[in-house]
Amino acid sequence: MSKPVVAIVGRPNVGKSTLFNALAGEMISIVKDTPGVTRDRIYADVTWLDKEFTMIDTGGIEPDSRDVILSQMREQAQIAIDTADVIIFITDVRQGLVDADSKVADMLRRSGKPVVLVVNKVDNFEKYMPDIYEFYNLGIGDPVPISAASRLGLGDMLETVVEHFPAGSGEETEDDRPRIAIVGKPNVGKSSIVNRLLGENRVIVSDIAGTTRDAIDTAIVHNGKEYVFIDTAGLRRKSRIKEELERYSIIRTVTAVERADVVLMVIDATEGVTEQDAKIAGIAHERGKGVIIVVNKWDAIEKNDRTMKEYENDIRHVLSYMPYAEIMYVSALTGQRLNKLYDMIDMVIENQTLRIATGVLNEIMTEAVALQQPPSDKGKRLKLYYITQVSVKPPTFVIFVNDKELMHFSYTRYLENKIREAFGFRGTSLKFFIRERKEKEQ
């Protein structure tokens, strides 16, 4: 089940971020304890009417010389063309149509991707109508007038955007092969791992038809079962600017993770776990995917009897928000332990799709409450009435209580640990929603 991706492209100061923030608004899910993920909000989940999509702001560095702006915009447009299902091309009615707009419009038009042309800063439709017509000259369809700052015309714009979503997006597809995204910083060995897995198995398809994204999908058969690996390393664009490259790789990671069931987070053993690893892993955590941390180049590490334990402590410390993630130590060079990857993937997918009967859940909850009193405040004690599992991928639970305010994060965490003690759920995050029910509704 993959959400469509919508990217925003445009010159500096035409209002990309204003539009992004207006759409993301309160809808962006900020996970408090995920380091670095939402600081540089490149992406957000947006729900409009009954449609959900992932929105990407390709923005980034805004240099001041004209020709640099154009090359930057081309790069942005290329990112959007590669990763997005629909592109919002935003222009500014007050600056009018400029040369850079036309050049980028040519690129977008040639890409064949659906483009919605948006003219921003139109806070008075009557007054600016003649200026809006000028944008027809770009030859990429009808301009949609909006004012991101005043939130005018956003509904019409979104209506045009969702018309372009691929049929069946966001719905369950027939393809039930496990999809595994391989993510991590550049040069940690993502491609080597895929190549090594390929070497041992016959490849059926190297490019699956219909994948327009720039992650390369590779299908591998292991023990008669087919797995699809989504490798974000396959194509790397040259970029002069480190930040731009990092932003680009994060955008690609988001789109790859979005399409996956399980994420293999590859870490370089010789470097140890870094801040950037935490950022990338945070994306998988926020998206509720199954996670396996794959420590590659393990053959290059001097071993003693403490090595693995120390290493694990390090990883658990930096990725403290995902204690459920499985860890494997492998070497793409020697092939060490790589064949065990499949068993691990199967186990994580099983846990991602595990359903627990309501009766059993409530027994666990009752026992947990008996062992540790729920918190109280000013004489009022939290009461837990009922728990039920509402969905899988990731397993999601709703707990009905008498007062949401009393349900501390730490008590939810305590219940999660009890459920994990009973059922494992190794390798997958669990989501909990707390709902209030008045006592008389019982």
XYZ file of C-alpha atoms in Angstrom:
442
model
C 0.000 0.000 0.000
C 1.921 2.965 -1.228
C 0.891 6.581 -0.859
C 1.299 8.856 -3.874
C 4.169 11.338 -3.638
C 3.638 15.011 -4.516
C 6.659 17.307 -4.919
C 6.730 21.104 -4.845
C 9.145 22.809 -7.261
C 9.731 26.516 -7.844
C 12.137 29.447 -7.739
C 13.343 30.947 -4.459
C 10.811 33.175 -2.678
C 7.740 32.134 -4.666
C 6.258 30.571 -1.528
C 7.211 26.870 -1.630
C 7.651 26.643 2.121
C 4.540 28.709 2.817
C 2.513 26.310 0.688
C 4.191 23.281 2.259
C 3.446 24.541 5.760
C -0.126 25.509 4.880
C -0.806 21.970 3.647
C 1.195 20.197 6.335
C -0.278 22.432 9.040
C -1.283 20.354 12.002
C -1.353 17.258 9.856
C 2.351 16.649 10.065
C 3.047 13.843 12.496
C 5.925 14.902 14.671
C 7.313 12.046 16.692
C 8.740 13.715 19.754
C 11.550 11.284 20.431
C 12.791 10.778 16.896
C 15.993 12.761 16.555
C 16.494 15.009 13.586
C 13.664 13.668 11.479
C 11.268 16.548 11.547
C 13.684 19.395 12.166
C 14.309 19.962 8.506
C 10.788 19.102 7.472
C 11.353 17.930 3.948
C 8.272 15.761 3.841
C 4.876 15.558 5.469
C 1.872 13.280 5.329
C -1.167 15.116 4.092
C -4.762 13.940 4.213
C -7.257 15.781 2.098
C -10.863 14.541 2.059
C -10.339 10.786 1.705
C -6.976 10.990 -0.049
C -3.612 10.575 1.627
C -0.304 11.489 0.100
C 3.287 12.274 1.016
C 4.329 15.800 0.163
C 7.937 16.721 -0.500
C 9.438 20.185 -0.486
C 12.391 20.009 -2.886
C 13.488 23.513 -1.808
C 16.859 23.721 -0.199
C 19.667 26.112 -0.844
C 18.794 29.429 -2.402
C 21.823 31.087 -3.966
C 21.513 34.559 -5.418
C 23.101 34.580 -8.851
C 20.664 34.034 -11.712
C 22.418 31.167 -13.486
C 22.966 29.281 -10.224
C 19.271 29.604 -9.476
C 18.458 27.974 -12.771
C 20.821 25.063 -12.213
C 19.455 24.624 -8.688
C 15.919 24.602 -10.048
C 16.844 22.044 -12.666
C 18.219 19.850 -9.910
C 15.025 20.280 -7.872
C 12.915 19.527 -10.905
C 14.984 16.416 -11.570
C 14.436 15.195 -7.997
C 10.718 15.790 -8.414
C 10.599 14.041 -11.786
C 12.446 11.045 -10.358
C 10.532 10.580 -7.164
C 7.099 12.138 -7.427
C 3.809 10.923 -8.879
C 2.586 14.502 -9.281
C 4.586 17.743 -9.403
C 3.295 21.096 -8.152
C 5.145 23.812 -10.074
C 4.736 27.032 -8.160
C 5.189 30.520 -9.666
C 4.631 34.052 -8.364
C 1.996 36.339 -9.883
C 3.788 39.458 -8.574
C 7.133 38.638 -10.159
C 5.352 37.493 -13.302
C 6.671 34.906 -15.704
C 10.475 34.736 -15.770
C 12.966 32.943 -17.957
C 13.847 30.338 -15.307
C 10.170 29.356 -15.071
C 10.039 28.620 -18.798
C 13.221 26.546 -18.768
C 12.022 24.413 -15.856
C 8.571 24.101 -17.436
C 10.247 22.618 -20.550
C 11.991 20.042 -18.428
C 8.833 19.127 -16.558
C 6.822 18.921 -19.743
C 9.312 16.558 -21.344
C 9.288 14.308 -18.267
C 5.740 13.201 -19.022
C 4.917 13.408 -15.296
C 1.647 15.152 -14.367
C 2.341 18.785 -13.471
C -0.056 21.130 -11.702
C 0.880 24.740 -12.455
C 0.175 26.941 -9.443
C 0.323 30.751 -9.429
C 0.883 31.945 -5.870
C 0.303 35.253 -4.040
C -3.057 35.836 -5.749
C -4.937 37.314 -2.816
C -7.488 38.957 -5.055
C -8.682 36.784 -7.928
C -10.432 39.595 -9.818
C -7.499 41.962 -9.683
C -4.839 39.484 -10.777
C -6.800 37.604 -13.470
C -4.995 39.211 -16.458
C -1.617 38.414 -14.854
C -2.627 34.801 -14.281
C -3.377 34.343 -17.994
C 0.242 35.092 -18.803
C 1.234 31.744 -17.263
C -0.645 29.867 -19.996
C 2.459 30.650 -22.067
C 4.366 27.964 -20.146
C 2.352 25.382 -22.060
C 1.841 23.051 -19.109
C -1.881 23.407 -18.634
C -4.240 25.699 -16.786
C -2.675 27.834 -14.063
C -4.380 27.382 -10.679
C -4.421 30.685 -8.739
C -3.801 30.425 -4.976
C -2.585 32.421 -2.029
C -0.629 30.078 0.223
C -0.324 32.753 2.911
C -4.081 33.439 3.020
C -4.941 29.792 2.227
C -7.067 30.792 -0.760
C -7.656 28.346 -3.611
C -5.925 25.419 -1.896
C -8.993 23.194 -2.283
C -9.123 23.737 -6.050
C -5.420 23.076 -6.271
C -5.631 19.813 -4.301
C -8.585 18.689 -6.380
C -6.433 19.059 -9.506
C -3.508 17.293 -7.803
C -5.471 14.217 -6.702
C -7.011 13.791 -10.168
C -3.531 12.806 -11.307
C -2.949 10.105 -8.685
C -2.230 6.712 -10.233
C -5.265 4.438 -10.186
C -5.292 2.171 -7.189
C -2.706 4.149 -5.260
C -3.255 3.907 -1.564
C -5.257 0.730 -2.050
C -4.066 -2.769 -1.367
C -2.424 -4.117 -4.477
C -2.479 -7.703 -5.651
C 1.300 -7.902 -5.382
C 1.904 -9.591 -2.053
C 5.641 -10.175 -2.458
C 7.593 -8.854 0.512
C 9.112 -5.471 -0.358
C 12.386 -4.597 1.312
C 13.970 -1.144 1.110
C 17.718 -0.938 1.578
C 18.588 2.436 3.059
C 21.575 4.103 4.678
C 24.208 6.728 4.057
C 26.215 6.678 0.815
C 29.042 4.106 0.675
C 27.901 1.843 3.506
C 27.553 -1.048 1.064
C 23.857 -1.057 0.130
C 24.466 -2.075 -3.482
C 27.103 -4.641 -2.513
C 24.551 -6.351 -0.304
C 22.009 -6.529 -3.135
C 24.653 -7.757 -5.555
C 25.801 -10.404 -3.124
C 22.229 -11.613 -2.593
C 21.742 -11.611 -6.360
C 24.940 -13.561 -6.901
C 23.579 -16.448 -4.896
C 20.158 -16.402 -6.493
C 18.783 -16.414 -9.961
C 17.376 -13.035 -10.903
C 13.990 -12.959 -12.535
C 13.602 -9.307 -13.284
C 16.019 -6.543 -12.731
C 13.678 -3.740 -13.671
C 10.079 -4.291 -12.815
C 7.830 -2.530 -15.317
C 5.979 0.492 -14.070
C 8.544 1.657 -11.552
C 9.159 5.233 -12.536
C 10.809 6.079 -9.246
C 14.528 6.123 -9.270
C 14.940 3.400 -6.720
C 15.833 0.246 -8.589
C 13.599 -2.727 -7.864
C 15.196 -6.138 -7.995
C 13.253 -9.363 -7.564
C 15.184 -12.232 -5.989
C 13.954 -15.780 -5.467
C 15.151 -17.524 -2.319
C 13.914 -21.002 -1.392
C 11.105 -20.700 -3.912
C 9.863 -17.411 -2.473
C 10.142 -14.090 -4.252
C 11.369 -10.910 -2.553
C 11.513 -7.422 -4.065
C 14.473 -5.315 -2.989
C 14.185 -1.556 -3.415
C 17.704 -0.201 -3.639
C 18.117 3.555 -3.318
C 21.811 3.412 -4.085
C 21.512 2.377 -7.691
C 21.555 5.832 -9.166
C 23.502 8.610 -7.621
C 23.336 12.103 -8.934
C 26.407 14.249 -8.879
C 25.835 17.226 -6.698
C 28.136 20.070 -5.959
C 26.623 20.843 -2.637
C 26.741 18.450 0.281
C 23.494 19.676 1.873
C 21.660 19.339 -1.398
C 22.951 15.786 -1.754
C 21.873 14.933 1.779
C 18.439 16.395 1.159
C 18.204 14.490 -2.095
C 19.141 11.212 -0.441
C 16.568 11.816 2.309
C 13.851 12.428 -0.285
C 14.774 9.189 -2.009
C 14.842 7.342 1.286
C 11.339 8.581 2.121
C 9.913 7.364 -1.183
C 11.668 3.990 -0.914
C 10.583 3.462 2.704
C 7.022 4.439 1.759
C 6.824 1.495 -0.643
C 8.466 -1.106 1.609
C 7.243 -3.594 4.203
C 10.623 -4.000 5.839
C 13.522 -1.556 5.890
C 17.121 -2.754 6.027
C 19.022 0.066 7.654
C 22.648 -0.468 6.607
C 25.390 0.843 8.902
C 29.131 0.768 8.226
C 30.805 -1.225 11.036
C 34.082 0.616 10.549
C 32.381 3.983 11.143
C 29.932 3.023 13.843
C 26.425 4.454 14.145
C 26.111 8.182 13.353
C 23.636 11.057 13.658
C 22.768 10.715 9.986
C 21.996 7.021 10.516
C 19.609 8.071 13.276
C 17.916 10.484 10.891
C 17.457 7.869 8.174
C 16.279 5.170 10.601
C 13.852 7.708 12.062
C 12.012 7.824 8.734
C 11.308 4.078 8.881
C 10.254 4.408 12.520
C 7.868 7.289 11.798
C 6.352 5.309 8.958
C 5.779 2.283 11.183
C 7.797 -0.129 9.039
C 9.581 -3.296 10.051
C 13.250 -2.493 10.736
C 16.395 -4.596 10.605
C 19.666 -2.832 11.346
C 22.327 -4.424 9.166
C 25.871 -3.757 10.326
C 27.957 -4.280 7.186
C 31.767 -4.699 6.819
C 31.784 -6.734 10.036
C 34.752 -8.674 8.640
C 36.851 -5.490 8.893
C 36.432 -5.184 12.675
C 39.053 -6.452 15.121
C 37.076 -8.780 17.384
C 37.365 -9.467 21.071
C 34.852 -11.085 23.403
C 33.107 -7.748 24.005
C 32.917 -6.398 20.452
C 29.366 -7.349 19.537
C 27.901 -6.369 22.909
C 29.637 -2.978 22.863
C 28.497 -2.432 19.327
C 24.939 -3.286 20.153
C 24.951 -0.928 23.156
C 26.154 1.854 20.902
C 23.433 1.268 18.336
C 20.725 0.927 20.985
C 21.897 4.189 22.512
C 21.854 6.242 19.296
C 18.648 4.603 18.018
C 17.033 4.552 21.440
C 13.593 5.365 20.002
C 13.467 1.991 18.223
C 14.452 -0.680 20.761
C 12.359 -3.198 18.794
C 14.678 -3.115 15.742
C 16.563 -6.337 15.011
C 20.343 -6.144 14.555
C 22.466 -8.304 12.256
C 26.214 -8.278 11.672
C 27.106 -9.129 8.075
C 29.754 -8.724 5.421
C 28.803 -8.124 1.808
C 32.442 -8.815 0.953
C 32.639 -12.325 2.409
C 28.904 -13.067 2.362
C 29.001 -13.691 6.123
C 25.479 -14.226 7.575
C 23.767 -12.712 4.526
C 21.742 -15.880 3.922
C 20.196 -15.431 7.394
C 18.711 -12.142 6.198
C 15.743 -13.863 4.574
C 14.682 -15.640 7.780
C 14.903 -12.342 9.598
C 12.830 -10.566 6.917
C 10.180 -13.319 7.059
C 10.005 -13.074 10.837
C 9.667 -9.274 10.815
C 6.911 -9.384 8.187
C 5.090 -12.014 10.212
C 5.252 -9.696 13.235
C 4.139 -6.688 11.168
C 1.007 -8.552 10.140
C 0.326 -10.343 13.427
C -3.224 -9.973 14.785
C -3.967 -10.587 18.461
C -7.459 -11.589 19.599
C -9.224 -8.918 21.641
C -9.897 -11.301 24.537
C -6.216 -12.127 24.896
C -5.214 -8.445 24.716
C -7.637 -7.558 27.486
C -6.294 -10.352 29.698
C -2.799 -8.929 29.269
C -4.018 -5.424 30.013
C -5.916 -6.499 33.131
C -2.839 -8.301 34.408
C -0.603 -5.316 33.626
C -2.950 -2.954 35.500
C -2.957 -5.289 38.507
C 0.853 -5.321 38.548
C 1.277 -1.588 38.185
C -1.389 0.889 39.210
C -2.350 3.348 36.463
C -1.320 6.949 37.187
C -3.651 9.345 38.988
C -3.829 13.101 39.201
C -5.555 15.233 41.873
C -7.351 12.222 43.223
C -8.621 11.054 39.841
C -7.253 7.702 38.707
C -6.865 6.534 35.144
C -9.190 3.656 34.310
C -8.521 1.388 31.358
C -11.694 -0.167 29.999
C -10.776 -2.044 26.912
C -8.070 -2.636 24.300
C -8.439 -3.876 20.739
C -6.199 -4.211 17.686
C -7.515 -2.195 14.748
C -4.926 -2.788 12.015
C -1.604 -4.320 10.972
C 1.528 -2.996 9.239
C 2.309 -1.781 11.858
C 0.129 -3.479 14.494
C -2.106 -0.692 15.808
C -4.115 -0.752 19.007
C -6.850 1.417 20.495
C -7.154 1.699 24.263
C -10.387 3.073 25.752
C -9.890 5.000 29.002
C -11.860 7.319 31.277
C -9.537 10.313 30.816
C -6.981 10.729 28.031
C -5.030 13.343 29.979
C -4.168 10.766 32.635
C -2.710 8.302 30.128
C 0.946 9.182 30.403
C 3.355 8.268 27.652
C 5.263 6.134 30.159
C 2.184 4.042 30.994
C 1.491 3.424 27.289
C 5.142 2.354 26.985
C 4.655 0.010 29.966
C 1.638 -1.632 28.295
C 3.561 -1.903 25.032
C 6.349 -3.744 26.866
C 3.810 -6.153 28.382
C 2.319 -6.879 24.950
C 5.816 -7.399 23.536
C 6.673 -9.756 26.418
C 3.701 -11.878 25.428
C 3.961 -11.772 21.629
C 7.444 -10.567 20.760
C 6.603 -8.293 17.816
C 10.340 -8.240 17.131
C 11.416 -5.876 14.383
C 8.236 -3.830 14.202
C 6.993 -0.700 15.922
C 3.553 -0.740 17.560
C 1.127 2.173 17.436
C -1.312 3.067 20.192
C -4.300 5.390 20.079
C -6.001 6.434 23.280
C -9.755 7.091 23.155
C -11.965 8.436 25.929
C -15.146 6.773 27.013
C -17.378 8.085 29.742
C -18.219 5.561 32.445
C -21.922 5.490 31.609
C -21.119 4.275 28.100
C -19.835 1.062 29.617
